[in-house]
Amino acid sequence: MSIIQNIRERGAWIIFGIIAIALIAFILQDGIGRKRGASDISTLGKVNGQVINKIEFEEKLEIQLQNYASQGVKREQLIGYLWNQEVDRLLLKDEENKLGLSVGTKELTDVLFGNESPFKQEFTDQATGAFKVNDAKQAVAQIKKSKNAEQIKQIEKLYIEPSIENRLRNKYQVIVVKGVQVPKWLSEKQYAESNAISSISFVGIPYTTIVDSTIKVSDDEVASYLKENAAAYQVEETSRSISFIGFSAAPSISDSINARNDIEAYKQDFKNSTETAKYLNKVGTEIPYYDSYISKKALQIPQKDSVLSVGVGGVYGPYVDGRNFTIAKVLGVKQWPDSASVRHILIATVNPQNGQQVRDDSVAKKLADSISVAIKGGASFDEMVAKYSDDAGSKANGGKYEMFPQAKMVPAFNDFSFDNPVGTKAVVKTDFGYHYMEILKQTPRGPAYKIAYLSKMVMPSNETINAASTAAAQFSSSAKDIKSFNASAVKLNKQAIPAAGIKANDFDIQGIGTARNIVRWVFEKDVNDVSEPFELGDNYVVAVITSEEKQGLASVSAARPQVEGIIRDKKKAEKIKATIKGKTLEAIATDAKAIVQRADSIGFSYSMITGLGNEPKLVGAAFNKNLINKVSEPIAANSGVYSISVNGIAAKQADQDLGFFKDELLERTRSMMFRSASSFKKIAKIEDNRFKLY
């Protein structure tokens, strides 16, 4: 069923669900926010004074969660993605307003129902591929005519607002791109440079000829370098670092023995049970019962051969299956193909996304039977699919699912597809409704098994949990700061694990995983503070805040690993320069026990030199006409200090004509303009309150 139909038929419960979730979050977070001193809990943030409203953000988040539900995207990932999207939207909105851009009523109608209509996917004729414009207009008109505020709001949020925003964004991009031109002189200059080649002779003395330990780099030198190169070493967002100790509450050996004994007690009853599904529902199992067959090849279970060797009716286990103890029972064996192709027409009784009823069972059965009769009487299967099928996943493909493996479909669909020969046609009932099905193709047959699993997770006992909890609490109480934290860890023979670069809106911590509660604590406390134990899965974690890296110019300690080598090489370069300055290439080579080398066909447009690697300074010097047949001053390059002499500069055969080059240069320059949102972000005033609310 299409989105527009869902809005039309059940729009109220969808929007009420979104609003309810947002309001619950609002109420809960309001209490939390007061504890944290938030002044306005409804404001998630501001961009140049424009408010990002918490409730509206939550509504959009719930829509995104629905859209990405099948992809397993985490809520915390979508919060970050949606935040960046909202910031970019408001930054561009600022610029669009300054330019007076707007979308009129007629223009909006053209956008909504034109070639790029957001309704196109919902209202495409499956037989012809044509967009059914009138059907789309009628559906929207009916919703507006109903005066149902919730349904109208849903249409606004899902279709109209995004369409207006996309249209304005396109207008803005066109203005920016069209405003970018490349002057003739620049294109001619760069064209000549791109076709220039040079040949040089050179001698190089690598930095590695001076041992690193002989060159000391002081904190003052690092600080001075950072100041001189401040733009390259800016910290965009404040971060903090911690060290942490974990105390495991995972099941002990004793817990595992007890768990095995517990599941062993079920073994005989499981074997004797005649209604397997009911028995498993009664006693509970970690592996859901699948009431169909799976080929031996596709069966992915531990000790597969041992399980299959017990025969039909037999049980095997308990055996270890990850964190579970499992007993397997073989219920049946058949000769089935590994894969099959079918086509079908689904007459749905429920919406698979929300479980809501869409048709009475009897109405669906009657329609499916009528379709069966019509097709047997010569009606086109493809036309019937396009007209009646409720399965969006196969409708565009004539109702076909091609060469799918066993166990991919619900049991009744699976059984029909694999248990019957090619060409079989029938009406089949599943959890989703009634399917008119036809088997098109199958692979050769082999053994397939129906197996039920009684599986119980090994859980830690209260004794195990209490021991870990007590140890963590004792450690936390004994550690008052970084020094005592590390000392206490040594006494317990534990290694404190560092985790750096934690930001206020992070959800994950390196080495720990998802730990939003710890991130909050890290930014609510001060450097040197030690936490109470945090319970995370099978672990209790105690952390200490070790440092803070504030927004702005990077600190000496944080930047040293990045810049120490650069500064050391600069100091080495000065030493090397002093020994070779004013000498000929031959004299330098003799003193350094090296040889004069040659590099030909050096391109001006490339920073690479064959045999030397990335050396842009040498490439630049190679095209200095003043160095033709002369020795350069020593050049401090990336890998060492070089003296060069230019043998000659020439023009090579052009790879493309000037006109094509100019068009390509213009396209490259214009493509850079699409990064405007990130440029605006650097100068924008952005207030981010996510930390207080999530």
XYZ file of C-alpha atoms in Angstrom:
694
model
C 0.000 0.000 0.000
C 1.325 3.468 -0.944
C 2.309 6.182 1.513
C -0.453 8.448 0.255
C -3.042 5.708 0.877
C -1.683 5.184 4.354
C -2.058 8.887 5.058
C -5.561 8.922 3.595
C -6.781 5.850 5.471
C -4.771 5.929 8.676
C -3.075 9.320 8.713
C -4.442 10.190 12.104
C -2.814 7.347 14.003
C 0.507 7.923 12.211
C 0.721 11.580 13.081
C -0.681 11.018 16.567
C 2.043 8.411 17.083
C 4.738 10.843 16.046
C 3.296 13.636 18.196
C 2.843 11.299 21.149
C 6.453 10.159 20.976
C 7.633 13.740 20.664
C 5.468 14.882 23.585
C 6.635 12.028 25.803
C 10.226 12.905 24.952
C 9.423 16.537 25.657
C 7.945 15.790 29.086
C 10.735 13.427 30.102
C 13.489 15.638 28.788
C 11.897 18.655 30.457
C 12.610 17.100 33.836
C 16.099 16.100 32.792
C 16.734 19.524 31.301
C 15.796 21.324 34.494
C 18.338 19.235 36.346
C 20.942 20.303 33.809
C 19.869 23.914 33.857
C 18.501 24.111 30.314
C 16.791 27.450 29.823
C 14.457 26.409 26.969
C 13.959 22.677 26.534
C 11.898 23.136 23.354
C 14.873 24.660 21.517
C 17.266 22.041 20.215
C 19.523 24.684 18.730
C 19.830 27.890 16.743
C 21.498 28.761 13.450
C 22.156 32.488 13.085
C 19.164 33.063 15.357
C 16.838 30.647 13.516
C 15.424 28.067 15.939
C 15.589 24.293 15.481
C 12.497 23.250 17.434
C 12.786 20.056 19.502
C 9.242 18.820 18.751
C 9.558 19.420 14.995
C 12.981 17.779 15.018
C 11.493 14.716 16.767
C 8.712 14.495 14.170
C 11.256 14.500 11.342
C 13.378 11.984 13.259
C 10.463 9.560 13.590
C 9.793 9.803 9.847
C 13.485 9.103 9.158
C 13.388 6.136 11.548
C 10.454 4.694 9.605
C 12.221 5.267 6.278
C 15.444 3.589 7.439
C 13.894 0.864 9.639
C 14.680 -1.927 7.187
C 18.350 -0.848 6.948
C 19.053 -1.178 10.664
C 20.212 2.439 11.017
C 20.551 3.436 14.677
C 18.559 6.292 16.171
C 21.739 8.038 17.326
C 23.134 7.966 13.772
C 19.984 9.595 12.444
C 20.069 12.296 15.141
C 23.512 13.395 13.915
C 22.538 13.106 10.245
C 19.292 15.042 10.727
C 21.026 17.738 12.806
C 23.572 18.403 10.038
C 20.750 18.415 7.490
C 18.797 20.993 9.506
C 21.863 23.204 9.990
C 22.637 23.143 6.252
C 18.971 23.831 5.445
C 18.839 26.920 7.668
C 22.194 28.211 6.429
C 20.990 28.032 2.837
C 17.618 29.465 3.850
C 19.457 32.552 5.110
C 21.111 33.015 1.720
C 17.897 32.274 -0.198
C 16.061 34.926 1.833
C 18.792 37.476 1.157
C 18.352 36.828 -2.562
C 14.550 37.048 -2.310
C 14.012 33.536 -3.653
C 10.530 32.016 -3.370
C 8.251 29.367 -4.873
C 4.875 30.619 -6.134
C 1.593 28.657 -6.123
C 1.698 27.757 -9.827
C 5.365 26.839 -9.621
C 4.690 24.617 -6.596
C 1.891 22.854 -8.489
C 4.290 22.222 -11.372
C 6.867 20.825 -8.957
C 4.372 18.586 -7.134
C 2.770 17.166 -10.270
C 5.456 17.605 -12.935
C 8.203 15.310 -14.224
C 10.042 15.296 -10.882
C 6.904 14.873 -8.774
C 7.412 13.431 -5.272
C 4.154 11.514 -5.867
C 5.488 9.791 -8.986
C 6.499 6.543 -7.320
C 3.114 6.261 -5.607
C 1.081 6.941 -8.763
C 2.919 5.214 -11.609
C 0.987 2.926 -13.929
C 2.810 -0.382 -13.565
C 1.797 -1.516 -17.039
C 2.852 1.611 -18.963
C 5.234 3.347 -16.537
C 3.275 6.597 -16.969
C 2.737 8.980 -14.060
C -0.979 9.129 -13.208
C -1.100 12.869 -12.554
C -4.859 13.143 -12.129
C -4.924 10.311 -9.587
C -2.222 12.065 -7.552
C -4.053 15.404 -7.692
C -7.325 13.741 -6.700
C -5.708 11.966 -3.725
C -4.189 15.208 -2.406
C -7.445 17.117 -3.018
C -9.411 14.512 -1.047
C -7.086 14.868 1.931
C -7.341 18.668 1.835
C -11.116 18.467 1.412
C -11.401 16.219 4.449
C -10.079 19.100 6.598
C -8.291 16.515 8.720
C -5.527 18.618 10.255
C -3.290 15.631 11.049
C -3.475 14.202 7.524
C -2.881 17.597 5.953
C 0.138 18.121 8.212
C 1.520 14.751 7.115
C 1.242 15.746 3.439
C 2.977 19.037 4.233
C 5.850 17.316 6.068
C 6.399 14.440 3.643
C 5.827 16.109 0.279
C 5.196 19.859 0.146
C 7.883 21.251 2.470
C 10.693 19.055 1.025
C 9.586 20.002 -2.513
C 9.734 23.723 -1.725
C 13.131 23.356 -0.041
C 14.544 21.363 -2.984
C 13.217 23.920 -5.469
C 14.738 26.842 -3.557
C 18.023 24.970 -3.195
C 18.111 24.325 -6.951
C 17.436 27.996 -7.681
C 20.202 29.076 -5.339
C 22.671 26.618 -6.850
C 21.842 27.793 -10.373
C 22.488 31.422 -9.363
C 25.793 30.551 -7.716
C 26.988 28.298 -10.515
C 25.995 30.701 -13.291
C 27.867 33.456 -11.481
C 31.136 31.554 -11.759
C 33.172 32.200 -14.912
C 36.775 31.512 -15.917
C 38.490 34.460 -17.656
C 40.283 33.822 -20.920
C 43.720 34.747 -19.541
C 43.380 32.264 -16.676
C 42.298 29.369 -18.869
C 45.122 30.086 -21.338
C 47.671 30.309 -18.511
C 46.547 27.045 -16.899
C 46.328 25.355 -20.311
C 49.943 26.272 -21.029
C 51.019 25.127 -17.574
C 49.204 21.798 -17.928
C 51.121 21.075 -21.127
C 54.552 22.137 -19.840
C 57.248 19.583 -18.966
C 60.642 20.003 -17.351
C 63.882 18.081 -16.998
C 66.178 18.512 -13.989
C 69.412 17.210 -12.531
C 69.491 16.980 -8.744
C 71.210 15.749 -5.609
C 69.236 15.004 -2.463
C 70.285 14.395 1.138
C 67.494 12.590 3.036
C 66.477 13.715 6.518
C 67.106 10.151 7.672
C 70.854 10.802 7.452
C 70.480 12.641 10.779
C 69.349 10.495 13.715
C 66.056 11.714 15.220
C 67.259 11.427 18.814
C 69.945 14.074 18.153
C 67.307 16.701 17.347
C 65.212 17.829 20.300
C 61.890 19.634 19.873
C 60.784 21.795 22.816
C 57.240 22.715 23.842
C 58.030 26.337 22.990
C 58.973 25.332 19.457
C 55.724 23.379 19.078
C 53.724 26.336 20.420
C 55.503 28.722 18.066
C 54.846 26.453 15.063
C 51.167 26.157 15.973
C 50.846 29.928 16.213
C 52.497 30.416 12.818
C 50.209 27.786 11.231
C 47.094 28.426 13.318
C 44.598 27.896 10.484
C 45.782 24.322 9.941
C 45.561 23.288 13.589
C 42.167 24.467 14.710
C 40.075 22.233 16.991
C 36.523 22.616 15.680
C 34.806 21.105 18.712
C 35.830 20.673 22.336
C 36.666 17.086 23.269
C 37.690 15.204 26.373
C 39.691 12.078 27.086
C 39.212 9.385 29.721
C 40.799 6.240 31.056
C 38.530 3.419 32.181
C 38.563 0.057 33.925
C 36.034 -2.705 33.261
C 34.732 -5.270 35.733
C 33.163 -8.233 33.953
C 29.793 -9.593 35.060
C 29.742 -12.169 32.248
C 28.522 -15.663 33.204
C 31.063 -17.646 35.217
C 31.983 -21.282 34.647
C 29.581 -22.175 37.443
C 26.798 -20.177 35.705
C 27.446 -22.056 32.447
C 27.304 -25.456 34.188
C 24.028 -24.533 35.865
C 22.549 -23.278 32.573
C 23.482 -26.528 30.826
C 21.890 -28.567 33.587
C 18.730 -26.426 33.418
C 18.215 -26.937 29.666
C 19.085 -30.628 29.940
C 15.972 -31.015 32.109
C 13.795 -30.017 29.116
C 15.357 -32.515 26.693
C 13.017 -35.473 27.100
C 9.833 -33.377 27.129
C 11.049 -31.534 24.019
C 11.656 -34.844 22.257
C 8.251 -36.223 23.203
C 6.274 -33.077 22.361
C 3.844 -33.468 19.453
C 2.985 -29.771 19.112
C 6.425 -28.279 18.815
C 5.424 -24.635 18.281
C 3.159 -24.609 21.342
C 5.804 -26.306 23.474
C 8.483 -23.772 22.506
C 6.101 -20.853 23.124
C 5.410 -22.284 26.550
C 9.003 -22.842 27.709
C 10.593 -20.029 25.679
C 13.505 -20.168 23.236
C 16.130 -17.742 21.891
C 15.773 -19.132 18.343
C 12.272 -18.521 16.897
C 10.500 -21.561 15.484
C 10.489 -21.597 11.670
C 7.766 -23.936 10.453
C 9.334 -24.880 7.134
C 12.350 -26.608 5.594
C 15.919 -25.466 4.920
C 18.434 -27.238 2.659
C 21.481 -28.843 4.205
C 23.673 -26.448 2.245
C 21.853 -23.372 3.597
C 21.697 -24.678 7.162
C 24.124 -22.574 9.225
C 24.259 -24.134 12.699
C 27.050 -25.455 14.926
C 27.646 -29.228 14.761
C 25.342 -29.521 11.729
C 26.360 -33.076 10.824
C 25.799 -34.277 14.393
C 22.352 -32.663 14.490
C 21.283 -34.217 11.180
C 22.618 -37.664 12.142
C 19.909 -38.179 14.824
C 17.204 -38.629 12.180
C 13.581 -37.504 12.134
C 12.179 -37.318 15.665
C 15.620 -37.328 17.247
C 17.183 -34.594 19.396
C 20.782 -33.514 19.757
C 22.368 -31.413 22.493
C 22.700 -29.374 24.523
C 25.521 -27.834 22.508
C 27.135 -24.381 22.665
C 25.693 -21.898 20.168
C 27.238 -18.479 20.825
C 26.001 -17.430 24.263
C 23.287 -20.076 24.247
C 22.920 -23.737 25.063
C 20.749 -25.316 22.379
C 18.917 -28.604 21.818
C 17.955 -29.329 18.200
C 15.065 -31.559 17.167
C 14.753 -32.854 13.586
C 11.060 -32.742 12.627
C 11.211 -33.782 8.981
C 13.207 -34.149 5.783
C 12.191 -33.536 2.156
C 13.801 -33.297 -1.243
C 13.662 -29.607 -2.115
C 15.418 -27.263 -4.561
C 17.912 -24.760 -3.116
C 16.306 -21.787 -4.881
C 13.093 -20.964 -6.698
C 11.490 -18.252 -8.825
C 7.793 -17.436 -8.448
C 5.385 -14.691 -9.374
C 2.483 -13.708 -7.203
C -0.333 -11.256 -6.589
C -0.830 -10.303 -2.949
C -4.254 -9.374 -1.678
C -3.269 -8.026 1.706
C -5.224 -8.393 4.922
C -2.686 -6.488 7.026
C -0.129 -3.753 6.493
C 3.276 -5.455 7.066
C 4.845 -2.242 8.394
C 2.405 -1.672 11.234
C 0.215 -4.785 11.505
C -3.007 -2.799 10.926
C -5.848 -4.601 9.139
C -6.515 -3.364 5.612
C -9.159 -5.930 4.504
C -11.413 -8.520 6.062
C -10.096 -12.035 5.559
C -13.197 -13.128 3.662
C -13.023 -10.129 1.280
C -9.360 -10.825 0.526
C -9.987 -14.554 -0.063
C -12.872 -13.816 -2.428
C -10.795 -11.343 -4.463
C -7.828 -13.750 -4.661
C -10.122 -16.553 -5.866
C -11.629 -14.221 -8.485
C -8.141 -13.332 -9.738
C -7.304 -17.048 -9.979
C -10.426 -17.688 -12.077
C -9.726 -14.685 -14.308
C -6.127 -15.765 -15.022
C -7.214 -19.326 -15.760
C -9.735 -17.790 -18.170
C -6.983 -15.963 -20.067
C -6.556 -12.675 -18.197
C -3.055 -11.149 -18.303
C -1.026 -11.890 -15.164
C 0.952 -8.651 -15.580
C -2.239 -6.576 -15.781
C -3.643 -8.299 -12.715
C -0.419 -7.602 -10.774
C -0.481 -3.922 -11.748
C -4.160 -3.579 -10.848
C -4.493 -5.619 -7.658
C -1.200 -6.591 -5.997
C -0.400 -4.961 -2.640
C 3.244 -6.120 -2.643
C 5.323 -3.053 -3.499
C 8.489 -5.169 -3.411
C 7.564 -7.177 -6.514
C 4.841 -5.166 -8.239
C 7.220 -3.293 -10.539
C 8.733 -6.632 -11.608
C 5.485 -8.281 -12.644
C 5.069 -9.853 -9.206
C 8.260 -11.887 -9.572
C 10.740 -12.972 -6.903
C 13.592 -14.590 -8.750
C 15.845 -17.387 -7.462
C 15.386 -16.721 -3.760
C 16.806 -19.249 -1.276
C 14.882 -21.342 1.208
C 13.766 -19.714 4.463
C 13.770 -16.205 2.989
C 9.970 -16.032 2.818
C 7.279 -16.651 5.420
C 6.654 -20.405 5.942
C 3.476 -20.877 3.843
C 4.971 -18.917 0.897
C 8.211 -20.866 1.289
C 6.449 -24.267 1.450
C 4.442 -23.651 -1.709
C 7.492 -22.398 -3.647
C 9.696 -25.389 -2.820
C 7.283 -28.258 -2.138
C 5.524 -28.174 -5.520
C 6.812 -28.662 -9.093
C 7.411 -25.871 -11.622
C 4.165 -24.643 -13.159
C 2.006 -25.147 -10.071
C -0.547 -22.346 -9.522
C -2.703 -21.792 -6.442
C -4.102 -19.349 -3.906
C -1.932 -19.467 -0.758
C -2.657 -17.848 2.612
C 0.161 -16.291 4.656
C 0.398 -13.862 7.565
C 0.156 -10.992 5.048
C -3.000 -12.111 3.249
C -3.823 -14.234 0.203
C -1.400 -14.761 -2.664
C -2.206 -16.031 -6.126
C 1.079 -17.829 -6.866
C 2.808 -19.533 -9.787
C 6.137 -21.407 -9.632
C 8.355 -20.377 -12.565
C 11.722 -22.045 -11.953
C 13.633 -24.240 -9.469
C 17.185 -25.538 -9.015
C 17.830 -29.309 -8.739
C 16.466 -30.946 -5.594
C 18.389 -32.087 -2.534
C 17.696 -32.847 1.145
C 16.025 -30.088 3.196
C 15.264 -30.302 6.901
C 12.692 -28.906 9.301
C 14.442 -28.384 12.633
C 13.191 -26.876 15.884
C 15.555 -25.387 18.436
C 15.133 -25.104 22.176
C 17.753 -22.498 23.009
C 18.464 -20.765 26.324
C 20.942 -17.934 26.899
C 23.556 -18.433 29.595
C 22.877 -15.672 32.095
C 25.085 -14.470 34.941
C 23.873 -15.431 38.391
C 23.128 -12.881 41.099
C 26.361 -13.917 42.782
C 28.374 -13.170 39.624
C 26.660 -9.803 39.108
C 27.055 -8.811 42.770
C 30.754 -9.732 42.782
C 31.455 -7.521 39.732
C 29.283 -4.692 41.052
C 30.960 -4.739 44.458
C 34.460 -4.794 42.963
C 33.615 -1.826 40.715
C 32.111 0.140 43.613
C 35.149 -0.516 45.837
C 37.487 0.577 43.048
C 35.474 3.758 42.449
C 35.480 4.696 46.127
C 39.251 4.146 46.409
C 40.060 6.300 43.346
C 39.631 10.039 43.874
C 41.689 11.405 40.982
C 43.900 10.325 38.054
C 46.840 9.422 40.291
C 44.871 7.244 42.732
C 42.850 5.765 39.822
C 46.032 4.495 38.176
C 47.467 3.312 41.510
C 44.302 1.350 42.331
C 44.354 -0.223 38.863
C 47.933 -1.418 39.408
C 46.952 -3.002 42.763
C 44.214 -4.983 40.982
C 46.619 -5.911 38.172
C 44.314 -4.156 35.691
C 45.324 -1.989 32.758
C 43.547 1.369 32.454
C 42.329 1.770 28.875
C 42.502 5.261 27.283
C 39.712 6.701 25.127
C 40.462 10.072 23.520
C 38.550 12.608 21.464
C 35.118 12.201 23.089
C 32.730 14.967 21.971
C 29.628 16.201 23.779
C 27.165 14.764 21.237
C 28.868 11.392 20.783
C 26.990 8.216 21.555
C 29.912 5.803 21.265
C 33.235 5.648 23.106
C 36.212 3.822 21.616
C 36.787 0.577 23.492
C 33.381 0.692 25.181
C 30.781 1.029 22.426
C 27.460 2.802 22.834
C 27.645 4.658 26.152
C 25.700 7.903 25.965
C 25.364 7.998 29.772
C 29.153 8.017 30.168
C 29.540 10.755 27.526
C 27.071 12.925 29.434
C 28.950 12.343 32.685
C 32.266 13.220 31.013
C 30.933 16.658 30.060
C 29.051 17.297 33.297
C 32.139 16.730 35.477
C 35.686 18.098 35.520
C 39.115 16.796 34.566
C 40.437 14.533 37.370
C 36.935 13.374 38.438
C 36.300 9.637 38.892
C 32.894 8.137 38.080
C 30.600 5.836 39.955
C 30.332 2.430 38.216
C 28.329 2.452 34.973
C 26.493 -0.768 34.104
C 26.995 -1.555 30.410
C 25.852 -4.994 29.292
C 27.974 -7.584 31.081
C 30.385 -4.995 32.439
C 30.659 -2.361 35.129
C 32.840 0.526 33.955
C 34.633 3.091 36.120
C 36.177 6.085 34.322
C 38.384 9.067 35.117
C 38.508 12.260 33.015
C 42.153 12.721 32.036
C 42.201 15.813 29.822
C 40.261 18.355 27.780
C 41.038 19.753 24.336
C 39.151 23.035 23.964
C 37.774 24.492 20.760
C 40.267 26.799 19.047
C 44.008 26.443 18.512
C 45.200 22.928 19.336
C 47.174 22.496 22.544
C 50.871 21.637 22.511
C 50.291 18.189 24.015
C 47.549 17.303 21.538
C 49.350 18.637 18.467
C 52.861 17.367 19.285
C 52.375 13.932 17.634
C 51.353 15.689 14.416
C 53.930 18.482 14.284
C 56.998 17.173 16.109
C 58.267 15.369 12.998
C 57.675 18.454 10.834
C 59.630 20.705 13.212
C 62.418 18.137 13.550
C 62.758 17.928 9.754
C 62.905 21.744 9.538
C 65.782 21.742 12.029
C 67.513 18.946 10.119
C 67.020 20.936 6.902
C 68.877 23.947 8.360
C 71.826 21.718 9.296
C 71.930 20.103 5.863
C 71.586 23.433 4.036
C 74.614 24.810 5.869
C 76.770 21.981 4.520
C 75.758 22.198 0.849
C 75.007 25.857 0.179
C 76.970 27.389 -2.685
C 78.341 24.067 -3.956
C 77.983 22.466 -7.359
C 75.847 19.353 -7.767
C 78.978 17.269 -8.295
C 80.612 18.634 -5.120
C 77.482 17.980 -3.069
C 77.278 14.430 -4.463
C 80.958 13.790 -3.643
C 80.640 15.054 -0.058
C 77.431 13.120 0.555
C 78.719 9.988 -1.199
C 75.765 10.236 -3.533
C 75.297 10.650 -7.284
C 73.818 13.371 -9.451
C 70.445 12.105 -10.701
C 68.115 13.176 -13.485
C 64.313 13.445 -13.666
C 62.634 14.012 -17.031
C 59.041 14.742 -18.139
C 58.065 16.446 -14.894
C 54.544 17.846 -15.287
C 53.652 21.248 -13.827
C 50.135 20.074 -12.959
C 51.369 17.198 -10.808
C 53.186 17.246 -7.481
C 54.748 13.814 -8.040
C 58.242 13.161 -9.387
C 59.131 9.656 -10.475
C 61.487 8.071 -7.956
C 60.993 10.855 -5.375
C 57.278 10.809 -4.671
C 55.187 13.808 -3.636
C 57.509 16.828 -3.832
C 55.572 19.973 -4.844
C 58.431 22.340 -3.921
C 60.770 20.550 -6.318
C 58.119 20.598 -9.069
C 57.759 24.363 -8.627
C 61.531 24.866 -8.792
C 61.728 22.653 -11.881
C 59.779 25.296 -13.836
C 61.863 28.257 -12.661
C 63.505 29.547 -15.846
C 66.150 31.343 -13.774
C 67.535 27.922 -12.774
C 68.214 26.706 -16.307
C 71.825 25.476 -16.236
C 72.254 26.978 -12.754
C 72.298 25.364 -9.303
C 69.456 26.305 -6.997
C 69.682 27.276 -3.371
C 69.101 24.208 -1.137
C 65.392 23.308 -1.115
C 63.844 21.809 2.047
C 61.460 19.283 0.498
C 59.262 16.583 2.045
C 61.856 13.812 2.190
C 65.116 15.728 2.377
C 67.112 18.753 1.188
C 67.734 19.010 -2.565
C 69.786 21.148 -4.910
C 68.620 21.107 -8.509
C 69.579 22.437 -11.902
C 66.972 22.825 -14.656
C 68.092 21.209 -17.890
C 65.219 22.556 -19.945
C 61.511 23.475 -20.035
C 59.350 22.600 -23.039
C 55.747 22.184 -24.176
C 54.456 18.650 -24.765
C 51.838 17.477 -27.241
C 48.479 18.708 -25.852
C 46.049 15.999 -24.706
C 43.026 18.225 -25.449
C 42.269 21.510 -27.208
C 41.930 24.823 -25.356
C 38.133 24.953 -25.696
C 37.629 21.559 -24.065
C 40.154 22.435 -21.344
C 38.328 25.696 -20.581
C 34.979 23.885 -20.274
C 36.525 21.309 -17.958
C 38.164 24.019 -15.828
C 34.853 25.883 -15.598
C 33.058 22.690 -14.513
C 35.654 21.977 -11.830
C 35.459 25.534 -10.518
C 31.672 25.466 -10.448
C 31.574 22.123 -8.638
C 33.503 23.753 -5.791
C 30.584 26.139 -5.282
C 28.392 23.268 -4.042
C 30.488 23.288 -0.868
C 29.027 26.654 0.076
C 27.043 25.255 3.051
C 30.247 24.108 4.756
C 31.784 27.552 4.181
C 28.756 29.253 5.719
C 28.994 26.897 8.700
C 32.480 28.153 9.562
C 31.295 31.730 9.961
C 27.799 31.005 11.287
C 26.681 31.385 14.890
C 25.432 27.893 15.770
C 23.970 27.024 19.167
C 23.824 23.249 19.711
C 21.766 21.988 22.668
C 21.662 18.327 21.665
C 23.897 17.448 24.599
C 21.223 18.672 27.018
C 18.373 16.824 25.341
C 19.697 13.428 24.151
